[in-house]
Short mmCIF file of C-alpha atoms in Angstrom, two decimals:
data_model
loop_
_atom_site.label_atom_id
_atom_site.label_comp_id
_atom_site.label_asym_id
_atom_site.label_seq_id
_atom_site.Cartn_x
_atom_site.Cartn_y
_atom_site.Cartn_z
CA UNK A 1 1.05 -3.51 -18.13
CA UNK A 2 -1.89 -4.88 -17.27
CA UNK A 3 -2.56 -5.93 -13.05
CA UNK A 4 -2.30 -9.05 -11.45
CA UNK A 5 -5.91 -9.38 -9.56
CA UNK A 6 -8.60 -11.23 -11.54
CA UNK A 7 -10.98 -8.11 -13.52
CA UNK A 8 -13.81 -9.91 -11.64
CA UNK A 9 -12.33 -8.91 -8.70
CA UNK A 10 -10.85 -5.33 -10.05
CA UNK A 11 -14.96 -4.40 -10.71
CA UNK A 12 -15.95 -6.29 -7.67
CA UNK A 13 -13.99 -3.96 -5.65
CA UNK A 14 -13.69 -0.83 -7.71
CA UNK A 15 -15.03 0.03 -11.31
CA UNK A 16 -18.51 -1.62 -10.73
CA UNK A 17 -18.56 -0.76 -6.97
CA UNK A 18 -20.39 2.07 -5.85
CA UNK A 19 -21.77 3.78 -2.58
CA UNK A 20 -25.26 2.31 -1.78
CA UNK A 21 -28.09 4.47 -1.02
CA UNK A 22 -30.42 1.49 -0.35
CA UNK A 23 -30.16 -1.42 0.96
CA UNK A 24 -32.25 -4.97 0.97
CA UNK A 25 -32.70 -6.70 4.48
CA UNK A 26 -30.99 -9.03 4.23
CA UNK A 27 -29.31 -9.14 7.68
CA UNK A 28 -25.05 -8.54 7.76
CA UNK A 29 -23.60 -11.58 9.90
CA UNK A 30 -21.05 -11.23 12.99
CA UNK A 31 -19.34 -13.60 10.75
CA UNK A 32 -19.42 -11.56 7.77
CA UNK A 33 -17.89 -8.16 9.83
CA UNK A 34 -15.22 -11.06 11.03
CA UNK A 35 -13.93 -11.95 7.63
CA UNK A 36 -14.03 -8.33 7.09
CA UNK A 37 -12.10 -7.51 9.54
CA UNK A 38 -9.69 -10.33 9.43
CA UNK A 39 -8.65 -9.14 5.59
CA UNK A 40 -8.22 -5.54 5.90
CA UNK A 41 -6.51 -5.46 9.20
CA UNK A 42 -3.27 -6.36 7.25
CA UNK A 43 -3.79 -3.15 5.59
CA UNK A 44 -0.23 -0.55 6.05
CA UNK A 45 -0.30 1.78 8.73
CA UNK A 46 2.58 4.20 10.11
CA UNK A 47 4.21 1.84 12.82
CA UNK A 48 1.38 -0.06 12.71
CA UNK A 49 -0.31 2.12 15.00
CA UNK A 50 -4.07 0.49 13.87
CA UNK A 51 -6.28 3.44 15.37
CA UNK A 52 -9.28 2.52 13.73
CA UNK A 53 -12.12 1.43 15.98
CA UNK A 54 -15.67 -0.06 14.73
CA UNK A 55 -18.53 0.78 16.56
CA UNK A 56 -21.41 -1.59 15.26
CA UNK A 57 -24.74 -0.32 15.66
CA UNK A 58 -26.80 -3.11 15.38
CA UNK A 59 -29.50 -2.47 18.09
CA UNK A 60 -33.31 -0.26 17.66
CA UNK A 61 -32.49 1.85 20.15
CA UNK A 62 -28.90 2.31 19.11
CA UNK A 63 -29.90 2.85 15.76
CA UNK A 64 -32.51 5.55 16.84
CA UNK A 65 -30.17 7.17 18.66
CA UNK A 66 -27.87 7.46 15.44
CA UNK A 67 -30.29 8.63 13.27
CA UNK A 68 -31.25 11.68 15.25
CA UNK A 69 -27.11 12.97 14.32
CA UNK A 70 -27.42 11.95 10.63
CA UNK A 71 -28.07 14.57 8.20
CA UNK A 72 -31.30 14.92 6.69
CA UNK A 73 -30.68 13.50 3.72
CA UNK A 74 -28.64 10.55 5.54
CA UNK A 75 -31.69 9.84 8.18
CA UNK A 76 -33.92 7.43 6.13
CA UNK A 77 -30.76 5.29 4.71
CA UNK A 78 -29.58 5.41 7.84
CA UNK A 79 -32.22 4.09 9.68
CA UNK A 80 -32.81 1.08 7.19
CA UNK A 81 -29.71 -0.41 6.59
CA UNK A 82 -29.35 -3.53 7.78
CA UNK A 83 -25.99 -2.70 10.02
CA UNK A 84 -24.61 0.63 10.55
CA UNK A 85 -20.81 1.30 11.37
CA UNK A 86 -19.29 4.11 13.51
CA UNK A 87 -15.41 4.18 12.76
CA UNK A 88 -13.47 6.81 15.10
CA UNK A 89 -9.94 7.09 15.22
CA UNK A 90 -8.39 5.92 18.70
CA UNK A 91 -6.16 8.91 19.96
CA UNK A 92 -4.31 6.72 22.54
CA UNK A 93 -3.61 4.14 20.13
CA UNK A 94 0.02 4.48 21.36
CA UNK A 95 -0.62 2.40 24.38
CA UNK A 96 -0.91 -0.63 21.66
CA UNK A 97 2.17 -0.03 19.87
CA UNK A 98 4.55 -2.11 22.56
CA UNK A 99 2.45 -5.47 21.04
CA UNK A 100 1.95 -3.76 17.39
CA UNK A 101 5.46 -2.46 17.24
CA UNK A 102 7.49 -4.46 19.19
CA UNK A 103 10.46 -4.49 17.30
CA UNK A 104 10.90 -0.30 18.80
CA UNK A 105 8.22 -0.46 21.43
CA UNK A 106 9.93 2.90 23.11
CA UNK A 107 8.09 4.32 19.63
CA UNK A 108 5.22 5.07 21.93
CA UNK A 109 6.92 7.55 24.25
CA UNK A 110 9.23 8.70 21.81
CA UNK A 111 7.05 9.89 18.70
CA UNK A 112 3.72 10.05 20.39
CA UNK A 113 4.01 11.05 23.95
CA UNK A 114 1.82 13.92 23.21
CA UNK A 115 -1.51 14.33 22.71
CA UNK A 116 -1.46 16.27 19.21
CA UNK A 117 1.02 14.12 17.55
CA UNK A 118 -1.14 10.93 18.47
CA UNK A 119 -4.61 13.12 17.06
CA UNK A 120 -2.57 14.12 13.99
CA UNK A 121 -1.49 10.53 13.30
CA UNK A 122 -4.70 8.84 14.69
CA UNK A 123 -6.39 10.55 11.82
CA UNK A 124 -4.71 9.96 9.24
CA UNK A 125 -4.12 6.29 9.48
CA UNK A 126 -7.99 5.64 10.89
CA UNK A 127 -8.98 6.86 7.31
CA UNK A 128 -6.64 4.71 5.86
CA UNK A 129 -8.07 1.92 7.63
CA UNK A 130 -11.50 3.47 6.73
CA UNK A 131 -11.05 3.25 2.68
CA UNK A 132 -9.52 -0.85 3.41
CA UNK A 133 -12.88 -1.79 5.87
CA UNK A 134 -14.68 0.33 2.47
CA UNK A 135 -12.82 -2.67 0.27
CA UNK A 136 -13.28 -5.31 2.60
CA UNK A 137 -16.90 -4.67 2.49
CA UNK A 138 -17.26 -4.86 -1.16
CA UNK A 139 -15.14 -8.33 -0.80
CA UNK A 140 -17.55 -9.35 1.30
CA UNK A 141 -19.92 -8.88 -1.44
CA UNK A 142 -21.69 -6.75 0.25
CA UNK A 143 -22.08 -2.67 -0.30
CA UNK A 144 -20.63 -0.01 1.66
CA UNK A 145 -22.35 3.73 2.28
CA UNK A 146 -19.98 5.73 4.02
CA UNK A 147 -21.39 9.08 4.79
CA UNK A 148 -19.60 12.24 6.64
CA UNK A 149 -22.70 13.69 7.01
CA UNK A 150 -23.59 13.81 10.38
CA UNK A 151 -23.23 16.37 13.80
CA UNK A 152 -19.72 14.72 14.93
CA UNK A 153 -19.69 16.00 18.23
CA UNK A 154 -23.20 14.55 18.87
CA UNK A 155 -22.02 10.97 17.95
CA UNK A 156 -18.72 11.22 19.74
CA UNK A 157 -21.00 11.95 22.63
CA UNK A 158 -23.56 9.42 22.29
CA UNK A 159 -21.24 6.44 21.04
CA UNK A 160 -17.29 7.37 22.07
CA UNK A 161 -15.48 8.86 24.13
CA UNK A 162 -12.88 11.80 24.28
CA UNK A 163 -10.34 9.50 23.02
CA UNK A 164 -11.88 8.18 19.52
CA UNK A 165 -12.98 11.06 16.95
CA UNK A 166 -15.33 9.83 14.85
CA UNK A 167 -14.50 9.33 11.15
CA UNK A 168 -16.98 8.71 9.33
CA UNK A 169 -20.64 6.67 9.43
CA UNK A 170 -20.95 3.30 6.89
CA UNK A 171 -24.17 1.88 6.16
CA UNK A 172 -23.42 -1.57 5.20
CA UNK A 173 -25.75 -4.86 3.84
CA UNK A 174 -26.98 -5.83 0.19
CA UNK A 175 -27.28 -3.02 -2.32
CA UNK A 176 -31.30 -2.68 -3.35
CA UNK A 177 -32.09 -2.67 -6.84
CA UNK A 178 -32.51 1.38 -6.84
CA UNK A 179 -29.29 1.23 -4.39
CA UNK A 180 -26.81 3.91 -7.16
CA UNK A 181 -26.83 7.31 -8.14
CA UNK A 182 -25.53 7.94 -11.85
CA UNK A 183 -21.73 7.62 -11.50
CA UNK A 184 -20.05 10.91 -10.76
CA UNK A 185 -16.99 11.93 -13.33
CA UNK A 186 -13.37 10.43 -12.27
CA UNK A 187 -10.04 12.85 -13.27
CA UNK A 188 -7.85 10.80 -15.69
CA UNK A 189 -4.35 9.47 -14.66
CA UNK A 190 -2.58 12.84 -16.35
CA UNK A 191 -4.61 15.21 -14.29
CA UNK A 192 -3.43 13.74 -11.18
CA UNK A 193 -0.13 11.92 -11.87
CA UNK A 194 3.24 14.08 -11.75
CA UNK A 195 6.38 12.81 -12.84
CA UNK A 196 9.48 14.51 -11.60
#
């Protein structure tokens, strides 16, 4: 069976996509995180809680003060990409979830009333909404470099606050021409597909 979407989109957004180590600057519009955003929010979450949260870092100083919680080998891409994108899970997302999930809006008091069943499911649906704002980048035509490498409780303190955990950190703009690695070795469908 062979998929619906066009292959020119299936290697836009997967097989020839890759995570950019360099980037060209070529600036990254407000209009261009818009469109983004405005695709992948329809992206499935559990109740349609939505924790993810962007922090943009678009600003010198902003940007310095990133860099100095990147790892080492994250600092220099870091500090050139043209936009830079902090995205924390919101651990009082529940207070949304009246207007999100208003068809049960008691969901909020009734599943996540407590503060380690909103972390646990903050988490997990944030990097859900991570890997579609990864897609909607590369539909943007632009590339993504999301990067875990970095002291977590330094950004949380420098960028959030105790209620958004940081995720991860995603350099974003227009791959350079020496923007890839070699492409790392995927596991084939019957090493990871069960059928019971």
């Amino acid at each position: 069976m062979s998929l619906v979407l066009d292959p020119t989109a299936q290697d836009l957004l997967f097989r020839e996509a890759r995570t950019a180590n360099a980037f060209t600057d070529e600036p990254v519009s407000e209009e261009q995180v818009q469109a983004i955003y405005d695709l992948v929010k329809f992206g499935p979450t559990a109740f349609n809680q939505s924790p993810l949260r962007i922090t943009l870092v678009r600003s010198a100083e902003a940007r310095e003060r990133l860099v100095q919680h990147m790892a080492e080998g994250n600092q220099p891409k870091t500090a050139t990409a043209p936009l830079v994108a902090i995205l924390s899970a919101d651990n009082e997302f529940h207070e949304e979830l009246p207007h999100l999930f208003p068809h049960f809006p008691q969901a909020k008091d009734v599943f996540f009333a407590e503060r380690p069943a909103r972390e646990g499911a903050a988490t997990v649906n944030a990097a859900l909404q991570a890997a579609y704002f990864i897609i909607g980048v590369r539909a943007a035509g632009l590339a993504a470099g999301p990067m875990t490498g970095f002291d977590f409780a330094g950004v949380q303190k420098e960028f959030l606050d105790g209620d958004h955990t940081p995720l991860m950190v995603v350099n974003i703009g227009r791959p350079a021409e020496d923007a890839w690695f070699p492409r790392s070795p995927r596991l084939e469908a019957d090493q990871v597909i069960t059928t019971v």
